[in-house]
PDB file of C-alpha atoms and ligand atoms in Angstrom:
ATOM      1  CA  MET A  34    -168.790-121.367  21.053  1.00  0.00           C
ATOM      2  CA  ASP A  35    -165.641-121.483  22.856  1.00  0.00           C
ATOM      3  CA  VAL A  36    -162.275-121.982  20.642  1.00  0.00           C
ATOM      4  CA  PRO A  37    -159.940-124.432  20.987  1.00  0.00           C
ATOM      5  CA  GLU A  38    -156.942-122.786  21.861  1.00  0.00           C
ATOM      6  CA  ASN A  39    -155.001-124.840  20.131  1.00  0.00           C
ATOM      7  CA  HIS A  40    -156.853-124.779  17.265  1.00  0.00           C
ATOM      8  CA  PRO A  41    -154.354-123.483  14.479  1.00  0.00           C
ATOM      9  CA  ARG A  42    -156.672-120.727  13.449  1.00  0.00           C
ATOM     10  CA  ALA A  43    -157.909-119.966  17.122  1.00  0.00           C
ATOM     11  CA  GLN A  44    -157.576-116.013  16.584  1.00  0.00           C
ATOM     12  CA  SER A  45    -159.539-116.030  13.365  1.00  0.00           C
ATOM     13  CA  LEU A  46    -162.304-118.326  15.100  1.00  0.00           C
ATOM     14  CA  ARG A  47    -162.678-115.801  17.710  1.00  0.00           C
ATOM     15  CA  ILE A  48    -162.743-112.976  15.442  1.00  0.00           C
ATOM     16  CA  ARG A  49    -165.348-114.289  13.828  1.00  0.00           C
ATOM     17  CA  GLU A  50    -167.137-114.972  17.118  1.00  0.00           C
ATOM     18  CA  ARG A  51    -167.616-111.188  17.716  1.00  0.00           C
ATOM     19  CA  ILE A  52    -168.962-110.949  14.691  1.00  0.00           C
ATOM     20  CA  ILE A  53    -171.783-113.783  15.287  1.00  0.00           C
ATOM     21  CA  ASP A  54    -172.257-112.771  18.668  1.00  0.00           C
ATOM     22  CA  GLY A  55    -172.665-109.099  17.177  1.00  0.00           C
ATOM     23  CA  MET A  56    -175.254-109.974  14.739  1.00  0.00           C
ATOM     24  CA  HIS A  57    -177.623-112.124  18.037  1.00  0.00           C
ATOM     25  CA  LYS A  58    -177.286-108.773  19.874  1.00  0.00           C
ATOM     26  CA  ASN A  59    -178.356-106.533  17.221  1.00  0.00           C
ATOM     27  CA  ILE A  60    -175.245-104.902  16.715  1.00  0.00           C
ATOM     28  CA  VAL A  61    -174.171-106.467  13.026  1.00  0.00           C
ATOM     29  CA  ALA A  62    -176.522-106.516  10.468  1.00  0.00           C
ATOM     30  CA  GLU A  63    -177.620-110.004   8.447  1.00  0.00           C
ATOM     31  CA  ALA A  64    -175.354-109.006   5.638  1.00  0.00           C
ATOM     32  CA  GLY A  65    -172.577-107.901   8.017  1.00  0.00           C
ATOM     33  CA  LEU A  66    -171.743-111.190   8.095  1.00  0.00           C
ATOM     34  CA  ILE A  67    -171.341-111.936   4.628  1.00  0.00           C
ATOM     35  CA  ALA A  68    -169.239-108.577   4.691  1.00  0.00           C
ATOM     36  CA  HIS A  69    -166.706-110.245   7.215  1.00  0.00           C
ATOM     37  CA  GLY A  70    -166.311-113.384   5.015  1.00  0.00           C
ATOM     38  CA  ARG A  71    -165.282-111.206   2.025  1.00  0.00           C
ATOM     39  CA  GLY A  72    -162.558-109.741   4.284  1.00  0.00           C
ATOM     40  CA  GLU A  73    -161.924-112.859   5.442  1.00  0.00           C
ATOM     41  CA  ALA A  74    -161.062-113.898   2.078  1.00  0.00           C
ATOM     42  CA  PHE A  75    -158.571-110.901   0.838  1.00  0.00           C
ATOM     43  CA  ASP A  76    -156.783-111.084   4.606  1.00  0.00           C
ATOM     44  CA  TYR A  77    -155.514-114.451   3.266  1.00  0.00           C
ATOM     45  CA  LEU A  78    -154.497-112.682   0.375  1.00  0.00           C
ATOM     46  CA  ILE A  79    -152.218-110.304   2.166  1.00  0.00           C
ATOM     47  CA  GLY A  80    -151.357-112.780   4.718  1.00  0.00           C
ATOM     48  CA  GLU A  81    -153.122-111.997   7.141  1.00  0.00           C
ATOM     49  CA  GLU A  82    -150.611-109.576   8.872  1.00  0.00           C
ATOM     50  CA  THR A  83    -149.881-105.574   8.329  1.00  0.00           C
ATOM     51  CA  PRO A  84    -147.596-105.264   4.746  1.00  0.00           C
ATOM     52  CA  ASN A  85    -145.563-102.350   4.424  1.00  0.00           C
ATOM     53  CA  PHE A  86    -147.992-100.221   2.081  1.00  0.00           C
ATOM     54  CA  ALA A  87    -150.379-100.769   5.267  1.00  0.00           C
ATOM     55  CA  GLU A  88    -148.324 -99.130   7.350  1.00  0.00           C
ATOM     56  CA  GLU A  89    -147.739 -95.925   4.723  1.00  0.00           C
ATOM     57  CA  GLN A  90    -151.701 -95.732   4.538  1.00  0.00           C
ATOM     58  CA  GLN A  91    -152.495 -95.877   8.555  1.00  0.00           C
ATOM     59  CA  GLN A  92    -149.764 -92.931   9.063  1.00  0.00           C
ATOM     60  CA  ALA A  93    -151.355 -91.055   6.327  1.00  0.00           C
ATOM     61  CA  ALA A  94    -154.472 -91.700   7.855  1.00  0.00           C
ATOM     62  CA  VAL A  95    -153.508 -90.516  11.302  1.00  0.00           C
ATOM     63  CA  ALA A  96    -152.063 -87.622   9.764  1.00  0.00           C
ATOM     64  CA  LEU A  97    -155.143 -86.615   7.815  1.00  0.00           C
ATOM     65  CA  ILE A  98    -157.173 -86.856  11.462  1.00  0.00           C
ATOM     66  CA  LEU A  99    -154.710 -84.772  13.067  1.00  0.00           C
ATOM     67  CA  ARG A 100    -154.761 -81.949  10.418  1.00  0.00           C
ATOM     68  CA  ALA A 101    -158.311 -82.008  10.276  1.00  0.00           C
ATOM     69  CA  GLN A 102    -160.523 -79.356  11.555  1.00  0.00           C
ATOM     70  CA  LYS A 103    -163.555 -81.267  12.295  1.00  0.00           C
ATOM     71  CA  PRO A 104    -162.704 -85.443  11.935  1.00  0.00           C
ATOM     72  CA  VAL A 105    -165.354 -88.190  12.731  1.00  0.00           C
ATOM     73  CA  PHE A 106    -165.784 -91.675  13.244  1.00  0.00           C
ATOM     74  CA  SER A 107    -168.393 -93.323  11.834  1.00  0.00           C
ATOM     75  CA  VAL A 108    -169.044 -96.562  13.109  1.00  0.00           C
ATOM     76  CA  ASN A 109    -171.337 -99.624  12.104  1.00  0.00           C
ATOM     77  CA  GLY A 110    -172.183-102.257  13.243  1.00  0.00           C
ATOM     78  CA  ASN A 111    -169.592-104.591  12.293  1.00  0.00           C
ATOM     79  CA  VAL A 112    -166.789-102.279  13.605  1.00  0.00           C
ATOM     80  CA  ALA A 113    -168.443-101.917  16.701  1.00  0.00           C
ATOM     81  CA  SER A 114    -168.773-105.603  17.123  1.00  0.00           C
ATOM     82  CA  LEU A 115    -164.922-106.286  16.287  1.00  0.00           C
ATOM     83  CA  CYS A 116    -162.946-103.559  18.296  1.00  0.00           C
ATOM     84  CA  PRO A 117    -165.381-101.326  20.727  1.00  0.00           C
ATOM     85  CA  ASN A 118    -162.483-100.554  22.880  1.00  0.00           C
ATOM     86  CA  GLU A 119    -159.626 -99.651  20.299  1.00  0.00           C
ATOM     87  CA  ILE A 120    -162.363 -97.295  18.862  1.00  0.00           C
ATOM     88  CA  VAL A 121    -162.698 -95.459  21.974  1.00  0.00           C
ATOM     89  CA  GLU A 122    -159.166 -95.386  22.589  1.00  0.00           C
ATOM     90  CA  ILE A 123    -158.305 -93.877  19.541  1.00  0.00           C
ATOM     91  CA  SER A 124    -161.430 -91.761  19.471  1.00  0.00           C
ATOM     92  CA  GLU A 125    -160.132 -90.158  22.642  1.00  0.00           C
ATOM     93  CA  LEU A 126    -156.281 -89.722  21.787  1.00  0.00           C
ATOM     94  CA  LEU A 127    -157.063 -88.480  17.949  1.00  0.00           C
ATOM     95  CA  ASN A 128    -159.636 -86.420  18.871  1.00  0.00           C
ATOM     96  CA  ILE A 129    -162.014 -87.740  16.576  1.00  0.00           C
ATOM     97  CA  PRO A 130    -166.179 -88.116  17.473  1.00  0.00           C
ATOM     98  CA  LEU A 131    -168.074 -91.338  17.127  1.00  0.00           C
ATOM     99  CA  GLU A 132    -170.872 -91.421  15.052  1.00  0.00           C
ATOM    100  CA  VAL A 133    -172.885 -94.360  14.506  1.00  0.00           C
ATOM    101  CA  ASN A 134    -173.878 -94.190  11.156  1.00  0.00           C
ATOM    102  CA  LEU A 135    -175.646 -97.607   9.455  1.00  0.00           C
ATOM    103  CA  PHE A 136    -176.359 -98.674   6.288  1.00  0.00           C
ATOM    104  CA  TYR A 137    -178.976-100.654   7.147  1.00  0.00           C
ATOM    105  CA  ARG A 138    -180.247 -98.321   9.454  1.00  0.00           C
ATOM    106  CA  ARG A 139    -183.042 -99.139  11.879  1.00  0.00           C
ATOM    107  CA  GLU A 140    -183.722 -96.388  15.000  1.00  0.00           C
ATOM    108  CA  GLU A 141    -183.414 -99.429  17.413  1.00  0.00           C
ATOM    109  CA  ARG A 142    -179.969-100.984  15.843  1.00  0.00           C
ATOM    110  CA  ALA A 143    -178.486 -97.612  16.214  1.00  0.00           C
ATOM    111  CA  LYS A 144    -179.219 -97.174  19.612  1.00  0.00           C
ATOM    112  CA  ILE A 145    -177.885-100.915  20.445  1.00  0.00           C
ATOM    113  CA  VAL A 146    -174.890 -99.776  18.394  1.00  0.00           C
ATOM    114  CA  ALA A 147    -174.140 -96.703  20.680  1.00  0.00           C
ATOM    115  CA  ASP A 148    -175.003 -98.643  23.956  1.00  0.00           C
ATOM    116  CA  LYS A 149    -172.240-100.922  23.153  1.00  0.00           C
ATOM    117  CA  LEU A 150    -169.734 -98.293  22.064  1.00  0.00           C
ATOM    118  CA  VAL A 151    -170.634 -96.362  25.744  1.00  0.00           C
ATOM    119  CA  GLU A 152    -170.120 -99.813  27.537  1.00  0.00           C
ATOM    120  CA  ALA A 153    -166.732 -99.719  26.304  1.00  0.00           C
ATOM    121  CA  GLY A 154    -165.992 -96.387  27.837  1.00  0.00           C
ATOM    122  CA  ALA A 155    -167.202 -93.488  24.879  1.00  0.00           C
ATOM    123  CA  GLU A 156    -168.455 -90.306  27.094  1.00  0.00           C
ATOM    124  CA  GLU A 157    -170.767 -89.115  23.685  1.00  0.00           C
ATOM    125  CA  VAL A 158    -171.969 -90.946  21.130  1.00  0.00           C
ATOM    126  CA  LEU A 159    -173.354 -89.001  18.088  1.00  0.00           C
ATOM    127  CA  GLY A 160    -175.930 -90.303  15.739  1.00  0.00           C
ATOM    128  CA  VAL A 161    -178.601 -91.378  17.594  1.00  0.00           C
ATOM    129  CA  ASP A 162    -180.647 -88.563  19.061  1.00  0.00           C
ATOM    130  CA  PRO A 163    -183.080 -87.275  16.302  1.00  0.00           C
ATOM    131  CA  GLU A 164    -183.029 -83.782  17.466  1.00  0.00           C
ATOM    132  CA  TYR A 165    -179.358 -83.609  15.721  1.00  0.00           C
ATOM    133  CA  HIS A 166    -180.593 -85.472  12.820  1.00  0.00           C
ATOM    134  CA  LYS A 167    -179.506 -84.284   9.323  1.00  0.00           C
ATOM    135  CA  GLN A 168    -180.592 -85.677   6.063  1.00  0.00           C
ATOM    136  CA  ILE A 169    -177.268 -85.654   2.917  1.00  0.00           C
ATOM    137  CA  SER A 170    -179.401 -85.517   0.012  1.00  0.00           C
ATOM    138  CA  GLU A 171    -177.083 -87.569  -2.513  1.00  0.00           C
ATOM    139  CA  LEU A 172    -178.018 -90.730  -0.543  1.00  0.00           C
ATOM    140  CA  THR A 173    -181.730 -92.806  -0.517  1.00  0.00           C
ATOM    141  CA  HIS A 174    -184.066 -93.530   2.551  1.00  0.00           C
ATOM    142  CA  SER A 175    -183.339 -93.981   5.782  1.00  0.00           C
ATOM    143  CA  ARG A 176    -179.261 -94.045   4.789  1.00  0.00           C
ATOM    144  CA  ARG A 177    -179.411 -89.983   4.559  1.00  0.00           C
ATOM    145  CA  VAL A 178    -179.746 -89.668   8.126  1.00  0.00           C
ATOM    146  CA  VAL A 179    -176.567 -88.194   9.834  1.00  0.00           C
ATOM    147  CA  ASP A 180    -175.300 -86.271  13.068  1.00  0.00           C
ATOM    148  CA  LYS A 181    -175.098 -82.620  12.297  1.00  0.00           C
ATOM    149  CA  ARG A 182    -172.726 -81.928  14.809  1.00  0.00           C
ATOM    150  CA  GLY A 183    -170.704 -84.950  12.872  1.00  0.00           C
ATOM    151  CA  ILE A 184    -170.977 -86.598   8.918  1.00  0.00           C
ATOM    152  CA  TYR A 185    -172.698 -83.035   8.267  1.00  0.00           C
ATOM    153  CA  SER A 186    -170.284 -80.842   9.263  1.00  0.00           C
ATOM    154  CA  ALA A 187    -166.993 -82.701   9.226  1.00  0.00           C
ATOM    155  CA  ASP A 188    -164.370 -81.950   6.711  1.00  0.00           C
ATOM    156  CA  VAL A 189    -162.629 -85.754   7.148  1.00  0.00           C
ATOM    157  CA  VAL A 190    -164.871 -89.109   7.630  1.00  0.00           C
ATOM    158  CA  PHE A 191    -162.978 -91.997   8.961  1.00  0.00           C
ATOM    159  CA  VAL A 192    -165.402 -94.393   7.723  1.00  0.00           C
ATOM    160  CA  PRO A 193    -164.085 -98.155   7.705  1.00  0.00           C
ATOM    161  CA  LEU A 194    -165.890-101.002   6.070  1.00  0.00           C
ATOM    162  CA  GLU A 195    -168.114 -99.123   3.981  1.00  0.00           C
ATOM    163  CA  ASP A 196    -170.510 -99.074   1.351  1.00  0.00           C
ATOM    164  CA  GLY A 197    -169.101 -97.771  -1.998  1.00  0.00           C
ATOM    165  CA  ASP A 198    -172.480 -95.488  -2.620  1.00  0.00           C
ATOM    166  CA  ARG A 199    -172.045 -93.620   0.843  1.00  0.00           C
ATOM    167  CA  THR A 200    -168.046 -92.881   0.314  1.00  0.00           C
ATOM    168  CA  MET A 201    -169.114 -91.558  -3.148  1.00  0.00           C
ATOM    169  CA  ALA A 202    -171.769 -89.442  -1.878  1.00  0.00           C
ATOM    170  CA  LEU A 203    -169.413 -88.044   0.826  1.00  0.00           C
ATOM    171  CA  ARG A 204    -166.705 -87.147  -1.762  1.00  0.00           C
ATOM    172  CA  LYS A 205    -168.856 -85.697  -3.804  1.00  0.00           C
ATOM    173  CA  LEU A 206    -169.699 -83.125  -0.785  1.00  0.00           C
ATOM    174  CA  GLY A 207    -166.477 -82.138  -0.600  1.00  0.00           C
ATOM    175  CA  LYS A 208    -164.892 -84.226   2.321  1.00  0.00           C
ATOM    176  CA  GLN A 209    -162.156 -86.599   2.749  1.00  0.00           C
ATOM    177  CA  VAL A 210    -163.102 -90.222   3.303  1.00  0.00           C
ATOM    178  CA  ILE A 211    -160.390 -92.473   5.076  1.00  0.00           C
ATOM    179  CA  THR A 212    -161.447 -96.219   5.269  1.00  0.00           C
ATOM    180  CA  VAL A 213    -159.903 -99.430   6.191  1.00  0.00           C
ATOM    181  CA  ASP A 214    -161.291-102.026   3.549  1.00  0.00           C
ATOM    182  CA  LEU A 215    -159.638-105.363   3.018  1.00  0.00           C
ATOM    183  CA  ASN A 216    -160.575-105.256  -0.501  1.00  0.00           C
ATOM    184  CA  PRO A 217    -158.411-102.874  -2.698  1.00  0.00           C
ATOM    185  CA  LEU A 218    -161.252-102.995  -5.928  1.00  0.00           C
ATOM    186  CA  SER A 219    -164.319-101.982  -3.934  1.00  0.00           C
ATOM    187  CA  ARG A 220    -165.693 -98.957  -4.754  1.00  0.00           C
ATOM    188  CA  THR A 221    -164.985 -97.731  -1.298  1.00  0.00           C
ATOM    189  CA  SER A 222    -161.569 -98.619  -1.748  1.00  0.00           C
ATOM    190  CA  ILE A 223    -161.415 -96.596  -4.998  1.00  0.00           C
ATOM    191  CA  TRP A 224    -162.979 -93.742  -3.942  1.00  0.00           C
ATOM    192  CA  SER A 225    -162.124 -93.195  -0.570  1.00  0.00           C
ATOM    193  CA  SER A 226    -159.291 -90.583  -0.039  1.00  0.00           C
ATOM    194  CA  ILE A 227    -156.866 -92.877   2.218  1.00  0.00           C
ATOM    195  CA  THR A 228    -157.581 -96.367   1.797  1.00  0.00           C
ATOM    196  CA  ILE A 229    -155.886 -98.777   4.737  1.00  0.00           C
ATOM    197  CA  VAL A 230    -156.127-102.315   2.785  1.00  0.00           C
ATOM    198  CA  ASN A 231    -155.908-104.021   6.227  1.00  0.00           C
ATOM    199  CA  ASN A 232    -157.601-105.915   8.312  1.00  0.00           C
ATOM    200  CA  ILE A 233    -159.664-103.406  10.809  1.00  0.00           C
ATOM    201  CA  VAL A 234    -158.242-105.597  13.973  1.00  0.00           C
ATOM    202  CA  ARG A 235    -155.000-104.835  13.530  1.00  0.00           C
ATOM    203  CA  SER A 236    -155.484-101.481  11.828  1.00  0.00           C
ATOM    204  CA  ILE A 237    -156.587 -99.461  14.713  1.00  0.00           C
ATOM    205  CA  PRO A 238    -154.476-100.497  17.185  1.00  0.00           C
ATOM    206  CA  GLU A 239    -151.512 -99.808  15.171  1.00  0.00           C
ATOM    207  CA  MET A 240    -152.873 -95.840  14.419  1.00  0.00           C
ATOM    208  CA  ILE A 241    -153.571 -95.651  17.907  1.00  0.00           C
ATOM    209  CA  GLU A 242    -149.272 -96.388  18.169  1.00  0.00           C
ATOM    210  CA  ILE A 243    -149.157 -94.133  15.306  1.00  0.00           C
ATOM    211  CA  GLY A 244    -151.079 -91.596  16.638  1.00  0.00           C
ATOM    212  CA  HIS A 245    -148.799 -91.726  19.856  1.00  0.00           C
ATOM    213  CA  LYS A 246    -145.823 -90.587  17.994  1.00  0.00           C
ATOM    214  CA  LEU A 247    -147.566 -88.198  15.205  1.00  0.00           C
ATOM    215  CA  LYS A 248    -149.366 -86.270  17.747  1.00  0.00           C
ATOM    216  CA  GLY A 249    -146.680 -83.926  18.790  1.00  0.00           C
ATOM    217  CA  LEU A 250    -146.521 -82.930  15.548  1.00  0.00           C
ATOM    218  CA  SER A 251    -146.785 -79.594  13.918  1.00  0.00           C
ATOM    219  CA  LEU A 252    -149.486 -78.733  11.379  1.00  0.00           C
ATOM    220  CA  ASP A 253    -146.697 -78.300   8.678  1.00  0.00           C
ATOM    221  CA  GLN A 254    -145.037 -81.589   9.192  1.00  0.00           C
ATOM    222  CA  LEU A 255    -148.270 -83.167   8.840  1.00  0.00           C
ATOM    223  CA  SER A 256    -149.201 -81.901   5.454  1.00  0.00           C
ATOM    224  CA  GLU A 257    -145.437 -82.906   4.683  1.00  0.00           C
ATOM    225  CA  ILE A 258    -146.349 -86.634   5.375  1.00  0.00           C
ATOM    226  CA  LEU A 259    -149.975 -86.063   3.317  1.00  0.00           C
ATOM    227  CA  ASN A 260    -147.946 -84.289   0.041  1.00  0.00           C
ATOM    228  CA  SER A 261    -145.836 -87.270  -0.091  1.00  0.00           C
ATOM    229  CA  TYR A 262    -148.703 -89.797  -0.358  1.00  0.00           C
ATOM    230  CA  ASP A 263    -150.878 -90.964  -3.456  1.00  0.00           C
ATOM    231  CA  ASN A 264    -153.638 -93.411  -2.757  1.00  0.00           C
ATOM    232  CA  ASP A 265    -153.752 -94.156  -6.028  1.00  0.00           C
ATOM    233  CA  LYS A 266    -149.899 -95.257  -6.132  1.00  0.00           C
ATOM    234  CA  SER A 267    -150.713 -97.097  -2.732  1.00  0.00           C
ATOM    235  CA  LEU A 268    -153.552 -99.156  -3.929  1.00  0.00           C
ATOM    236  CA  ARG A 269    -151.948-100.031  -7.190  1.00  0.00           C
ATOM    237  CA  GLU A 270    -149.120-101.092  -4.585  1.00  0.00           C
ATOM    238  CA  SER A 271    -151.434-103.268  -2.868  1.00  0.00           C
ATOM    239  CA  LEU A 272    -152.613-104.781  -5.748  1.00  0.00           C
ATOM    240  CA  GLU A 273    -148.700-105.648  -6.579  1.00  0.00           C
ATOM    241  CA  TYR A 274    -148.324-107.278  -3.537  1.00  0.00           C
ATOM    242  CA  ILE A 275    -151.048-109.968  -3.554  1.00  0.00           C
ATOM    243  CA  SER A 276    -150.352-110.648  -6.854  1.00  0.00           C
ATOM    244  CA  ASN A 277    -146.527-111.115  -6.216  1.00  0.00           C
ATOM    245  CA  ARG A 278    -146.902-113.077  -3.324  1.00  0.00           C
ATOM    246  CA  LEU A 279    -149.414-115.252  -5.025  1.00  0.00           C
ATOM    247  CA  LYS A 280    -146.875-115.764  -7.646  1.00  0.00           C
ATOM    248  CA  THR A 281    -144.292-116.847  -4.923  1.00  0.00           C
ATOM    249  CA  LEU A 282    -146.838-119.087  -3.407  1.00  0.00           C
ATOM    250  CA  SER A 283    -147.610-120.949  -6.804  1.00  0.00           C
ATOM    251  CA  LYS A 284    -144.042-121.402  -7.217  1.00  0.00           C
ATOM    252  CA  THR A 285    -143.519-123.082  -3.716  1.00  0.00           C
ATOM    253  CA  SER A 286    -144.907-126.094  -2.272  1.00  0.00           C
ATOM    254  CA  LEU A 287    -148.129-124.971  -0.137  1.00  0.00           C
ATOM    255  CA  LYS A 288    -146.894-127.518   2.625  1.00  0.00           C
ATOM    256  CA  ASN A 289    -144.939-124.750   3.497  1.00  0.00           C
ATOM    257  CA  LEU A 290    -148.169-123.096   4.234  1.00  0.00           C
ATOM    258  CA  GLN A 291    -149.301-125.842   6.989  1.00  0.00           C
ATOM    259  CA  LYS A 292    -146.668-123.908   9.630  1.00  0.00           C
ATOM    260  CA  LYS A 293    -148.781-121.409  10.234  1.00  0.00           C
TER     261      LYS A 293
HETATM  262  O1  PTJ B 582    -173.620-102.419  10.333  1.00  0.00           O
HETATM  263  P1  PTJ B 582    -174.614-101.461   8.966  1.00  0.00           P
HETATM  264  O2  PTJ B 582    -175.846-101.707   8.695  1.00  0.00           O
HETATM  265  O3  PTJ B 582    -173.508 -99.836   8.715  1.00  0.00           O
HETATM  266  O4  PTJ B 582    -173.682-102.502   7.858  1.00  0.00           O
HETATM  267  C1  PTJ B 582    -172.416-103.070   7.769  1.00  0.00           C
HETATM  268  C2  PTJ B 582    -171.640-103.208   6.682  1.00  0.00           C
HETATM  269  C3  PTJ B 582    -170.580-103.921   6.496  1.00  0.00           C
HETATM  270  C4  PTJ B 582    -172.787-104.655   5.838  1.00  0.00           C
HETATM  271  C5  PTJ B 582    -172.083-102.881   4.920  1.00  0.00           C
HETATM  272  O5  PTJ B 582    -171.655-101.398   5.089  1.00  0.00           O
HETATM  273  C6  PTJ B 582    -171.841-103.433   3.957  1.00  0.00           C
HETATM  274  O6  PTJ B 582    -172.468-103.970   2.889  1.00  0.00           O
HETATM  275  O7  PTJ B 582    -170.348-103.482   3.426  1.00  0.00           O
HETATM  276  P2  PTJ B 582    -169.653-103.879   2.055  1.00  0.00           P
HETATM  277  O8  PTJ B 582    -170.672-103.039   1.011  1.00  0.00           O
HETATM  278  O9  PTJ B 582    -169.892-105.236   2.476  1.00  0.00           O
HETATM  279  O10 PTJ B 582    -168.226-103.339   2.577  1.00  0.00           O
HETATM  280  C7  PTJ B 582    -167.578-103.947   3.466  1.00  0.00           C
HETATM  281  C8  PTJ B 582    -166.087-104.247   3.245  1.00  0.00           C
HETATM  282  O11 PTJ B 582    -165.316-104.456   3.901  1.00  0.00           O
HETATM  283  C9  PTJ B 582    -165.660-105.167   2.131  1.00  0.00           C
HETATM  284  O12 PTJ B 582    -165.352-104.780   1.008  1.00  0.00           O
HETATM  285  C10 PTJ B 582    -164.836-106.240   2.597  1.00  0.00           C
HETATM  286  O13 PTJ B 582    -163.742-106.429   2.047  1.00  0.00           O
HETATM  287  C11 PTJ B 582    -164.536-105.429   4.063  1.00  0.00           C
HETATM  288  N1  PTJ B 582    -164.377-106.135   5.298  1.00  0.00           N
HETATM  289  C12 PTJ B 582    -165.151-106.734   5.986  1.00  0.00           C
HETATM  290  N2  PTJ B 582    -164.490-107.019   6.948  1.00  0.00           N
HETATM  291  C13 PTJ B 582    -163.257-106.318   7.149  1.00  0.00           C
HETATM  292  C14 PTJ B 582    -163.158-105.463   5.984  1.00  0.00           C
HETATM  293  N3  PTJ B 582    -161.894-104.794   5.895  1.00  0.00           N
HETATM  294  C15 PTJ B 582    -161.203-104.469   7.297  1.00  0.00           C
HETATM  295  N4  PTJ B 582    -161.244-105.321   8.259  1.00  0.00           N
HETATM  296  C16 PTJ B 582    -162.242-106.141   8.087  1.00  0.00           C
HETATM  297  N5  PTJ B 582    -162.358-107.151   9.249  1.00  0.00           N
END
């Protein structure tokens, strides 16, 4: 669908089109549409812009990736459709390899998602060559499959828009997990080491900017950033932010929002 330029919600509709287009191309799972709708609802609650707490979460996430010995970026259908170019850019900047890892795994879909990343400029995409497949016993069925060069041996896994089950399994395996999830109450948010409560279409470009700034820091300086970060506290801040915002809105005329 052509989104009219002057539509008041043109940006949101364009992003939706990426997901719909991704579903028609078999990149996005059907359930990915539902996940996107849930994300949109939470984005309304934070005002569809990056709050201060998310900036801190993003900074800590970049510091953790830069400090990691073997980080990996786990990409699913929604993420590949929403921001393929930015993912390739951050992968190169932070030296974090891309691995296709799907909740609704089917071999041919994994290949299509990988092709989407290659089309966006990725030189290598893990997770699709059966020669390197390994199983994570904590997970069931096809979701067990990971790449032995990637998630299997990684110390830090960046896994945005994820299902809670897998996040828990990765944590139980001793890995640090970074996620992006607009829902601060999801199991993924609660189980992750660092939870970025922001829309991925904003957070990846912002993390690229942060990456440029933090790249020159020493391991000690990165650790300092991480030592002053507390994910539980940060998640509570996100809830406080949402509830304060709703309280304020409930006291003023909603006509003020018509300007948006
Ligand atoms: O491509 P697959 O097969 O790996 O499947 C991907 C989905 C997303 C369908 C799968 O991982 C899934 O079912 O995830 P959930 O359990 O629905 O969780 C997705 C979370 O991402 C939800 O908490 C949403 O609020 C959140 N979310 C959705 N869109 C965005 C988002 N968070 C940040 N930015 C978004 N754009």
